[in-house]
Short mmCIF file of C-alpha atoms in Angstrom, two decimals:
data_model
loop_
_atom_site.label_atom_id
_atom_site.label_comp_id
_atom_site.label_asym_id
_atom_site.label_seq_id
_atom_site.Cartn_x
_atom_site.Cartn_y
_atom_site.Cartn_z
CA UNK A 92 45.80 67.30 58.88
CA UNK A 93 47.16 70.35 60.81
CA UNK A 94 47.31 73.75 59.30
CA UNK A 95 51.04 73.54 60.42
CA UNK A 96 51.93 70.36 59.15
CA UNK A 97 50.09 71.04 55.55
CA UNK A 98 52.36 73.92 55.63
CA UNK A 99 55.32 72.52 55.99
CA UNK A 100 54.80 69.82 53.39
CA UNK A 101 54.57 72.15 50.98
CA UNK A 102 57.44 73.77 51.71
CA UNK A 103 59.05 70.13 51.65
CA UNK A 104 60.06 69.83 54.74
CA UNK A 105 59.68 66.33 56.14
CA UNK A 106 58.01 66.36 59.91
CA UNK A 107 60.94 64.99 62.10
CA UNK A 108 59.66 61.47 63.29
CA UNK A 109 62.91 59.53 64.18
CA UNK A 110 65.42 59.45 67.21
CA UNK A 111 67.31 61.59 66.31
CA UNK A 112 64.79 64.64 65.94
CA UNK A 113 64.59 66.44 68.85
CA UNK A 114 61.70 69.21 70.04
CA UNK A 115 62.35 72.91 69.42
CA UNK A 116 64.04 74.60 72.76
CA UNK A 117 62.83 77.30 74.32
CA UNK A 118 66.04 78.90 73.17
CA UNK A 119 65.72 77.74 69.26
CA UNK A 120 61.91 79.20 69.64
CA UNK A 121 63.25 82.47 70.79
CA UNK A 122 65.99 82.52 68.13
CA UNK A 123 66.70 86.22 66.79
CA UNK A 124 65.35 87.12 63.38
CA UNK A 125 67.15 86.75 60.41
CA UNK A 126 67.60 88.75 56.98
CA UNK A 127 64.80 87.87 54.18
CA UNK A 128 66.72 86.74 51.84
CA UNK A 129 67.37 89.65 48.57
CA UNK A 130 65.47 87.32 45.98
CA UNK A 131 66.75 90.41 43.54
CA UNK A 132 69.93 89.74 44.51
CA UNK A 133 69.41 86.30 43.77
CA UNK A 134 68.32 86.61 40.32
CA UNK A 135 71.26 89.12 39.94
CA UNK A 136 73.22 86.19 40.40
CA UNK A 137 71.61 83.54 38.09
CA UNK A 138 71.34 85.93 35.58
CA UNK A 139 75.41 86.69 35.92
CA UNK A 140 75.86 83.18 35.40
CA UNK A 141 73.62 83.00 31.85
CA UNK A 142 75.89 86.30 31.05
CA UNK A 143 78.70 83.23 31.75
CA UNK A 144 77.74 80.97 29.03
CA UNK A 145 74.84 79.34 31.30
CA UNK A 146 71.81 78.76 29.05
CA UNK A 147 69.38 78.73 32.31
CA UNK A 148 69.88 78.84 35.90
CA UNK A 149 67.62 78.44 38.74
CA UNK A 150 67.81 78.76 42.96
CA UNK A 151 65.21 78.01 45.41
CA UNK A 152 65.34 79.27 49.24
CA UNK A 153 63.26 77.70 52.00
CA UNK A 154 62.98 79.65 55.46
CA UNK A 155 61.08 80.38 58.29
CA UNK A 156 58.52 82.44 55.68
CA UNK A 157 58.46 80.17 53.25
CA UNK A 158 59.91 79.22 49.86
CA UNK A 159 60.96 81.40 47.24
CA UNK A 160 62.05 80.48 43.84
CA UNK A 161 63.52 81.92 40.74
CA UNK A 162 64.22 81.14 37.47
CA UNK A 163 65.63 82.47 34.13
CA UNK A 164 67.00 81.23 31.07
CA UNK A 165 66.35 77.66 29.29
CA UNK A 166 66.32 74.26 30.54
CA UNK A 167 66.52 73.11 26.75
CA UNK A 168 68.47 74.95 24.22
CA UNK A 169 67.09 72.71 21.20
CA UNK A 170 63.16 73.26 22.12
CA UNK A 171 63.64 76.73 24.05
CA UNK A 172 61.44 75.25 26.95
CA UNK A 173 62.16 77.78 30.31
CA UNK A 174 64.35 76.77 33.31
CA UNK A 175 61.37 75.36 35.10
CA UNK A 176 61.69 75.11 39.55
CA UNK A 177 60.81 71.22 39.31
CA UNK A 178 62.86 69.77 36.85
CA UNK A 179 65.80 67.35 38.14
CA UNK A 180 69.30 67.86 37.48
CA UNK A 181 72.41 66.24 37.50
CA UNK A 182 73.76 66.98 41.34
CA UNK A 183 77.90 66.02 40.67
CA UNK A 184 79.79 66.16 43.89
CA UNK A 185 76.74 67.03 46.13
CA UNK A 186 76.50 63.07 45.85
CA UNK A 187 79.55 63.16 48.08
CA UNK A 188 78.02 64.60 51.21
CA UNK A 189 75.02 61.73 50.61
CA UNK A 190 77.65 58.83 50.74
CA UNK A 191 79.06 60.61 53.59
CA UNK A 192 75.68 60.14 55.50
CA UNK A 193 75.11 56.56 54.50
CA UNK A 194 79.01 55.84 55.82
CA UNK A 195 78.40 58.26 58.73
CA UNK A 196 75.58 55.75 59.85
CA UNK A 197 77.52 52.48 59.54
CA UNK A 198 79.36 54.15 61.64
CA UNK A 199 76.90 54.58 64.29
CA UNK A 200 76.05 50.86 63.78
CA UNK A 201 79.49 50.10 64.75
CA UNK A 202 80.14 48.41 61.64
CA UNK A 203 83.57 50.20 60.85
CA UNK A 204 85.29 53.43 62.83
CA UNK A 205 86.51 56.28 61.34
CA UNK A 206 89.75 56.57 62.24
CA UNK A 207 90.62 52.94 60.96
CA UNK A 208 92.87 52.16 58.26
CA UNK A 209 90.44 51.61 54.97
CA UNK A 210 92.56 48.40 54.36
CA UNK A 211 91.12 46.89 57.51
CA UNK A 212 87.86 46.48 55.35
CA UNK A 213 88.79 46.38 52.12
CA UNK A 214 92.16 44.34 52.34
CA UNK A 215 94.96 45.34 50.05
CA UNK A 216 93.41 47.80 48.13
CA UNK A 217 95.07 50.75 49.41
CA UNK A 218 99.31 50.93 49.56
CA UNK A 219 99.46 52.52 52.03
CA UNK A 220 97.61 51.27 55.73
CA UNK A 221 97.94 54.98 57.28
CA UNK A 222 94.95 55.67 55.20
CA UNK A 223 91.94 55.92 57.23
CA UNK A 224 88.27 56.32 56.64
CA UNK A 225 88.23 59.94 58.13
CA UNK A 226 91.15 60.28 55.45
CA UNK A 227 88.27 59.82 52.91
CA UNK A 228 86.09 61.44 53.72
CA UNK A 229 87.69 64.75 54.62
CA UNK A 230 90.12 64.67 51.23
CA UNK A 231 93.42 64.32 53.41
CA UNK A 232 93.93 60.55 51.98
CA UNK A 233 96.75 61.80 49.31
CA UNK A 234 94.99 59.71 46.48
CA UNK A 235 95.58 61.36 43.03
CA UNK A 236 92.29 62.64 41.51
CA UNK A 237 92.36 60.70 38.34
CA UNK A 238 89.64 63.34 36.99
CA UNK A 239 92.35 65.49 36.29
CA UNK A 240 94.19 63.42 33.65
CA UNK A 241 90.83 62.19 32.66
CA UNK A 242 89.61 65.37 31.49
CA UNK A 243 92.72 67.16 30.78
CA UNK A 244 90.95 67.71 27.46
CA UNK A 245 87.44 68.80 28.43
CA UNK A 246 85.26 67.55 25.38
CA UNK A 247 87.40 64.69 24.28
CA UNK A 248 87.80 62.92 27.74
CA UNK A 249 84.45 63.53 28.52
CA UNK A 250 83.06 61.65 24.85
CA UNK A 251 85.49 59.18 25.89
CA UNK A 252 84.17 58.17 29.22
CA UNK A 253 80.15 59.29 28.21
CA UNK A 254 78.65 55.46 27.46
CA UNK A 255 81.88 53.65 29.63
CA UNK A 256 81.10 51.70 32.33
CA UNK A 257 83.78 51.36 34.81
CA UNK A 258 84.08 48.95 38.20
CA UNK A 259 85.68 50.75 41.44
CA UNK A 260 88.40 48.93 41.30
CA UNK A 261 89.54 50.46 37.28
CA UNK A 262 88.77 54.16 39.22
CA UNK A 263 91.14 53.08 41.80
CA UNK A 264 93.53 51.71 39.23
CA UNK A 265 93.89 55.42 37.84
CA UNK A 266 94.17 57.21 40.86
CA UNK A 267 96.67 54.59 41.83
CA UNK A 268 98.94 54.87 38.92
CA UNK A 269 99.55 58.71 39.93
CA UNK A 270 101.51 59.88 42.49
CA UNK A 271 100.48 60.57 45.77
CA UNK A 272 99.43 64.03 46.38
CA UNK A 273 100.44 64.33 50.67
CA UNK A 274 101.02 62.04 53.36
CA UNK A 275 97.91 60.25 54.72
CA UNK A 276 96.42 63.31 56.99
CA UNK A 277 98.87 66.28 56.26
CA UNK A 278 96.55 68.33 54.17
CA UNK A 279 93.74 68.72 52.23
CA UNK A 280 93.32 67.77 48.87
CA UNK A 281 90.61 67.45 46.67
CA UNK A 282 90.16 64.02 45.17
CA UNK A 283 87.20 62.09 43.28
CA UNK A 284 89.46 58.96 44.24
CA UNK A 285 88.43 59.10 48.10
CA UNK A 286 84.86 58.86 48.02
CA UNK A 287 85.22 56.13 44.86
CA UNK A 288 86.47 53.77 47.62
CA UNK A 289 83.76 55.36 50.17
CA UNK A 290 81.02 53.73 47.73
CA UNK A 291 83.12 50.42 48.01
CA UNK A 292 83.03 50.68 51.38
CA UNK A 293 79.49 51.13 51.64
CA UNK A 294 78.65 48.31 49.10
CA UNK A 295 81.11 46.07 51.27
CA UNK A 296 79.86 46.41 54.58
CA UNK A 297 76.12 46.27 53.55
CA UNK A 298 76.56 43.67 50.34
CA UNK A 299 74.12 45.67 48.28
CA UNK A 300 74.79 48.05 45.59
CA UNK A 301 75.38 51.93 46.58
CA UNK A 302 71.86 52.73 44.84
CA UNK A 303 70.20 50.50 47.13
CA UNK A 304 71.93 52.70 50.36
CA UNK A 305 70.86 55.66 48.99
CA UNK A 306 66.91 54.66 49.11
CA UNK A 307 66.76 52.90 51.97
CA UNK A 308 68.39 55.28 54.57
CA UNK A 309 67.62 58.89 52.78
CA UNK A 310 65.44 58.87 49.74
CA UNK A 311 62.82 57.39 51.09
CA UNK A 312 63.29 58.32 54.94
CA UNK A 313 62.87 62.04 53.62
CA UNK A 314 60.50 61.04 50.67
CA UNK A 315 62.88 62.42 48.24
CA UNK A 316 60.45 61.83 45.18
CA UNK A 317 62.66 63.63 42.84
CA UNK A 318 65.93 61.98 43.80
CA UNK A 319 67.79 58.98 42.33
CA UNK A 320 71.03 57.22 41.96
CA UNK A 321 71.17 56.13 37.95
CA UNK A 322 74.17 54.07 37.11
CA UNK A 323 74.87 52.77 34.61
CA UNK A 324 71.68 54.29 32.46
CA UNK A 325 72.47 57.28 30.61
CA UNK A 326 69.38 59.06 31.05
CA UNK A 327 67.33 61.75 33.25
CA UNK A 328 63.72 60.89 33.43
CA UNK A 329 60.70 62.56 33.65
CA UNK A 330 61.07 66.73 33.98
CA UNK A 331 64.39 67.66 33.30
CA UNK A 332 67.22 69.94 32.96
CA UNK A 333 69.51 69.34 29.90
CA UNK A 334 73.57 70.35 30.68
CA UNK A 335 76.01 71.67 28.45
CA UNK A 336 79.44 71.48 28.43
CA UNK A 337 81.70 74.30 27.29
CA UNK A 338 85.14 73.44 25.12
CA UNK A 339 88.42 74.23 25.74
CA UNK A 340 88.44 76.37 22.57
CA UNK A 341 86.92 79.58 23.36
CA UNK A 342 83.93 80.20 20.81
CA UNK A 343 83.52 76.58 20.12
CA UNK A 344 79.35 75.60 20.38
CA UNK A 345 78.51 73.99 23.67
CA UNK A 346 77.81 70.18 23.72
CA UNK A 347 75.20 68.57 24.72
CA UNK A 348 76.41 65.99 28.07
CA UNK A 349 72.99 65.46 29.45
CA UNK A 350 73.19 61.55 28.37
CA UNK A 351 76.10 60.02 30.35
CA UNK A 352 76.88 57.00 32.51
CA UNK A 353 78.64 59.18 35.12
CA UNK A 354 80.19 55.67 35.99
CA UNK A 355 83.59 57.76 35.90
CA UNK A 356 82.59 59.41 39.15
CA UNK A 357 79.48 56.81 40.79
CA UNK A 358 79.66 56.90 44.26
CA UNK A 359 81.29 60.72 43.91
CA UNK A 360 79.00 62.53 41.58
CA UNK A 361 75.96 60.22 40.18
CA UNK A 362 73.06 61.16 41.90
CA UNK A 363 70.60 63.30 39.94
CA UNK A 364 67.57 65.81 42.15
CA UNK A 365 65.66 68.72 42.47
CA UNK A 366 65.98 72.03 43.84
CA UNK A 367 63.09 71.17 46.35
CA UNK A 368 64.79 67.59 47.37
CA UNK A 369 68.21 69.54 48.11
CA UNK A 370 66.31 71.49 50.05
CA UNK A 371 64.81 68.66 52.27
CA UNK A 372 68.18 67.14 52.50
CA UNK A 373 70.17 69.89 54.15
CA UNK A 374 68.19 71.28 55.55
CA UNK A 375 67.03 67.91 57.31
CA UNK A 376 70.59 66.87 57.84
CA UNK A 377 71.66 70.12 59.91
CA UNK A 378 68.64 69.53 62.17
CA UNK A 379 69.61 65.90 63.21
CA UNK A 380 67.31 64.00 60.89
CA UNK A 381 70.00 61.78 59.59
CA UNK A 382 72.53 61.79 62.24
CA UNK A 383 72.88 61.46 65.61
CA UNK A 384 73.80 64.96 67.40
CA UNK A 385 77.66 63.25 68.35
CA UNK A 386 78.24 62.30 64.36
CA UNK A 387 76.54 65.69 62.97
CA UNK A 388 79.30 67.05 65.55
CA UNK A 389 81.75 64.84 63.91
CA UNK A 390 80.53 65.99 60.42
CA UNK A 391 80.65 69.39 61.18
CA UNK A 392 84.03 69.81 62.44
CA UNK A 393 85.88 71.30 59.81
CA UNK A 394 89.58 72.29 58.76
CA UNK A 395 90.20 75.51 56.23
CA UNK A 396 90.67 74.76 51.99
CA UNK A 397 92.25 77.29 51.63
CA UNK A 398 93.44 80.72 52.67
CA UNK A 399 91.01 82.75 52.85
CA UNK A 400 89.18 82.16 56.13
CA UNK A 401 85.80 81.39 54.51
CA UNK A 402 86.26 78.34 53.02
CA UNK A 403 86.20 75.00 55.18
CA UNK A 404 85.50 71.29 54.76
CA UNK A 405 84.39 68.42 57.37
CA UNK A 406 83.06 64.41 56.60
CA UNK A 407 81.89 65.23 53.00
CA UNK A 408 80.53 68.64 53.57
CA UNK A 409 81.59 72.32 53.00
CA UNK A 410 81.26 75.02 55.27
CA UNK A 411 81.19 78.55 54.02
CA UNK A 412 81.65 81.20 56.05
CA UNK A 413 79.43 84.59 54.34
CA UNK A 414 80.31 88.15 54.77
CA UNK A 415 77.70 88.38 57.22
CA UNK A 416 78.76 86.32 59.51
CA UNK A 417 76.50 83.74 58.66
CA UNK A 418 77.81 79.63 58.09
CA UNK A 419 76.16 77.26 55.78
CA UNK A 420 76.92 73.94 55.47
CA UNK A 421 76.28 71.56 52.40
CA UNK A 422 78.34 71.03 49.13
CA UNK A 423 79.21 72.06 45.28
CA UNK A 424 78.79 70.43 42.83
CA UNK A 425 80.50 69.67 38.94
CA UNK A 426 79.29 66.83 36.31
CA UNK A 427 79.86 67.90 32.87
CA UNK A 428 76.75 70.38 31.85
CA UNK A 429 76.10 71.66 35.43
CA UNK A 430 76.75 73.73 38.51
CA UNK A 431 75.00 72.92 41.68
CA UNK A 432 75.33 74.66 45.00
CA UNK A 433 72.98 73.20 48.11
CA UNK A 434 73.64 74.40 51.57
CA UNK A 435 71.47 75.06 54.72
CA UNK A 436 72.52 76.98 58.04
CA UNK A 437 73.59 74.90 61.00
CA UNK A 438 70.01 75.14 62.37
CA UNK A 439 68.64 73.89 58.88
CA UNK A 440 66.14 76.80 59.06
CA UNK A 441 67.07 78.33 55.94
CA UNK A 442 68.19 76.58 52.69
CA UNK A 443 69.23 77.17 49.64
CA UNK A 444 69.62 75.33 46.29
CA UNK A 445 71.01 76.69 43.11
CA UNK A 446 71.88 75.17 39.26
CA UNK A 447 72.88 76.30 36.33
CA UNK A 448 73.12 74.14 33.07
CA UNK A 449 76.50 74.76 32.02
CA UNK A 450 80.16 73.64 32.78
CA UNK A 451 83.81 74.06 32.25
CA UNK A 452 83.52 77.35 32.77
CA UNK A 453 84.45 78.51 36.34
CA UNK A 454 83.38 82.35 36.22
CA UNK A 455 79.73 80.59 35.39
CA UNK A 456 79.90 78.78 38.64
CA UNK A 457 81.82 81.72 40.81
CA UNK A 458 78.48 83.62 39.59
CA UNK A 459 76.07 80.96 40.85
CA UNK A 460 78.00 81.25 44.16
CA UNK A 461 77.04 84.48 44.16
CA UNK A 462 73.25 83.42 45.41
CA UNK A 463 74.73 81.93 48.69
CA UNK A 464 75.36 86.01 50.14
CA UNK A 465 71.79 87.30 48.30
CA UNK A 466 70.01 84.21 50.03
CA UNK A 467 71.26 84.00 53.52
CA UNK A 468 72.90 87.65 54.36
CA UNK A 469 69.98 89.67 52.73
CA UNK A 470 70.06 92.73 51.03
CA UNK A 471 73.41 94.77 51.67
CA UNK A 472 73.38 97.68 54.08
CA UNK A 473 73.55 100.78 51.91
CA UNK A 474 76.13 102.29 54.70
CA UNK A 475 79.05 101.43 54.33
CA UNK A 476 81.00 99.26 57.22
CA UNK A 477 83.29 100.96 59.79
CA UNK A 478 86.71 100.08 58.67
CA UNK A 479 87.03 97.39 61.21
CA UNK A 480 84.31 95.42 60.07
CA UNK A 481 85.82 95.71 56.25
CA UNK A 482 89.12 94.41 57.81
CA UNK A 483 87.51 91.34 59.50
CA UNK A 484 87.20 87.60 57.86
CA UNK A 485 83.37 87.25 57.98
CA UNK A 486 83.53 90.93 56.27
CA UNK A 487 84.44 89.52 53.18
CA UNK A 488 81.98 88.93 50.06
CA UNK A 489 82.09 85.12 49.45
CA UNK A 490 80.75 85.74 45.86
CA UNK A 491 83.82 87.74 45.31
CA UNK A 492 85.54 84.88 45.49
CA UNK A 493 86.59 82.21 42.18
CA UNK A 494 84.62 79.12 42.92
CA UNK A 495 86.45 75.75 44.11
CA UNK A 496 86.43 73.29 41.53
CA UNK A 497 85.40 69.90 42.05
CA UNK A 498 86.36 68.76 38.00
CA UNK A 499 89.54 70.77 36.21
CA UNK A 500 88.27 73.73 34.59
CA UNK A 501 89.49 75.58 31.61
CA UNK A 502 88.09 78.64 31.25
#
């Protein structure tokens, strides 16, 4: 075996091998350096996120030097054992940009188009026939997020839901018995609901359960070791990361939510990984691995979230826009007990994935964000900008920013 290619499995990178992986251009090769990543800066951040109410937190960079990893805090409040680099987590909406890529490729196999109304293959479930797959998966459908009434009361909705099992269709039901939040395409709006119907969609047009997508076109593809899709079973095995969920009630103890069906969110927020898996999976999915160049175009093209010109979203995938001008692509994540950010640049060169075992508690996850600017701008320049560069968009310090949330927050 190669020096090269030894290398690069231990940095978990999978060796491109399929048509879509293309050889590096002279170009790419002669591609300008780019900042180390401030390591400090990213345990700076991890540790503002314990000072949060996190009980660990971890992150874990892979670039053209390497990886780099950092940890601090517990993984286990009850035994005390230390946030360990390999344990497996509970990913929450980072699941969503994985259905997108198993959808994405039915696409490619011509076996539904995006811009078709969703009741074309799933007849009558929708009330509206405006609603189109691209709706979905870009959160412009209008369906109600039924997460929000769900968990109006953090720890009672959540014990309410833990060991339920629900079909699609009840998910549906919910979101369906809410208003409508827009008009099919008018604007963005956050909802579980659309990618509930994306796993229906998937489980339609390939008559086998979600789990069995997952594995066959990206688990395994990528050798994903530490990545799964567990529903209905409540638990995490092997090496793992326990989550804890924060009351409403400030001062109330933290609860334990590491057991849970997730079946509230399946297809939107079940799949459970690693740091070094979310690694693979960005950063293989920004260099073509997954996708053909024309749908990683498609996937890529993004509208803004909100107003502050660093904040985008595409086909199930974020794109944030750093203070140093640099774009990452990937997604956030809630389930109750856990933060997870995993994003790579557009090259999939660098990436970066970050946890921390906590919940419900938004300046917890705003901190965790805060490894995103450490990671891929480097350490800050200790002069400070000309005015002009303060004044511009990519000027602006994403970690100053709140965090979006993916599940209502209270604190």
């Amino acid at each position: 075996m190669s020096t090269t290619l030894i290398a690069a499995l231990a940095a978990g990178v999978v060796p491109a091998a399929d048509a879509f992986a293309a050889p590096l251009s002279p170009a790419a090769a002669a591609a300008p350096s780019v900042p180390a990543p401030d390591m400090e800066g990213v345990t700076a951040a991890l540790d503002s996120a314990m000072a949060e109410g996190a009980p660990g937190a971890m992150a874990r960079f892979t670039g053209p030097s390497g990886v780099e990893s950092r940890t601090v805090g517990v993984r286990d409040r009850t035994s005390g054992a230390p946030m360990d680099i390999h344990a497996r987590f509970r990913i929450g909406s980072v699941s969503k940009t994985f259905s997108t890529v198993v959808l994405l490729q039915l696409v490619e196999e011509d076996r539904l188009e995006l811009d078709a109304p969703v009741n074309r293959y799933l007849p009558g479930l929708l009330p509206d026939d405006r609603i189109t797959v691209r709706h979905l998966l870009t959160h412009r459908s209008g369906l109600a997020d039924y997460t929000d009434a769900m968990f109006a009361d953090t720890v009672p909705g959540f014990e309410a839901v833990r060991n339920r099992v629900f079909s699609y269709q009840e998910l549906v039901d919910l979101s369906l018995s809410e208003p409508r939040t827009t008009e099919p395409g008018v604007a963005y709006k956050y909802s579980n609901a659309n990618f509930v119907v994306v796993g229906m969609l998937i489980e339609k047009l390939t008559g086998r359960p979600v789990s069995d997508a997952y594995e066959r076109r990206i688990f395994k593809p990528l050798k994903l070791r530490g990545t799964s899709y567990v529903h209905p079973d409540t638990r995490i095995e092997g090496l793992h990361v326990r989550g804890y969920l924060h009351p409403d009630a400030a001062g109330d103890p933290l609860v334990d939510s590491t057991e849970q069906t997730v079946s509230w969110a399946q297809s939107a927020g079940a799949v459970i990984s690693s740091p070094a898996d979310l690694n693979t999976f960005t950063g293989a999915l920004m260099r073509g691995r997954l996708l053909s160049p024309a749908m990683l175009e498609e996937m890529t093209t993004v509208t803004p979230t909100d107003a502050t010109n660093t904040r985008f979203y595409g086909l199930g995938l974020r794109r944030y826009d750093l203070s140093c001008g640099t774009r990452v692509f990937g997604h956030t994540g809630t389930v109750q007990g856990f933060y997870t950010y995993a994003f790579s640049t557009r090259d999939g060169r660098r990436s970066l994935s970050a946890v921390a075992n906590t919940s419900n508690h938004g300046a917890a996850n705003t901190a965790l964000g805060g490894t995103l600017e450490a990671a891929f701008c480097g350490k800050k320049p200790t002069v400070a900008p000309s005015s002009r560069a303060a004044s511009s968009p990519a000027a602006r310090d994403f970690s100053s920013l709140p965090a979006e949330r993916d599940l209502p927050e209270r604190h």
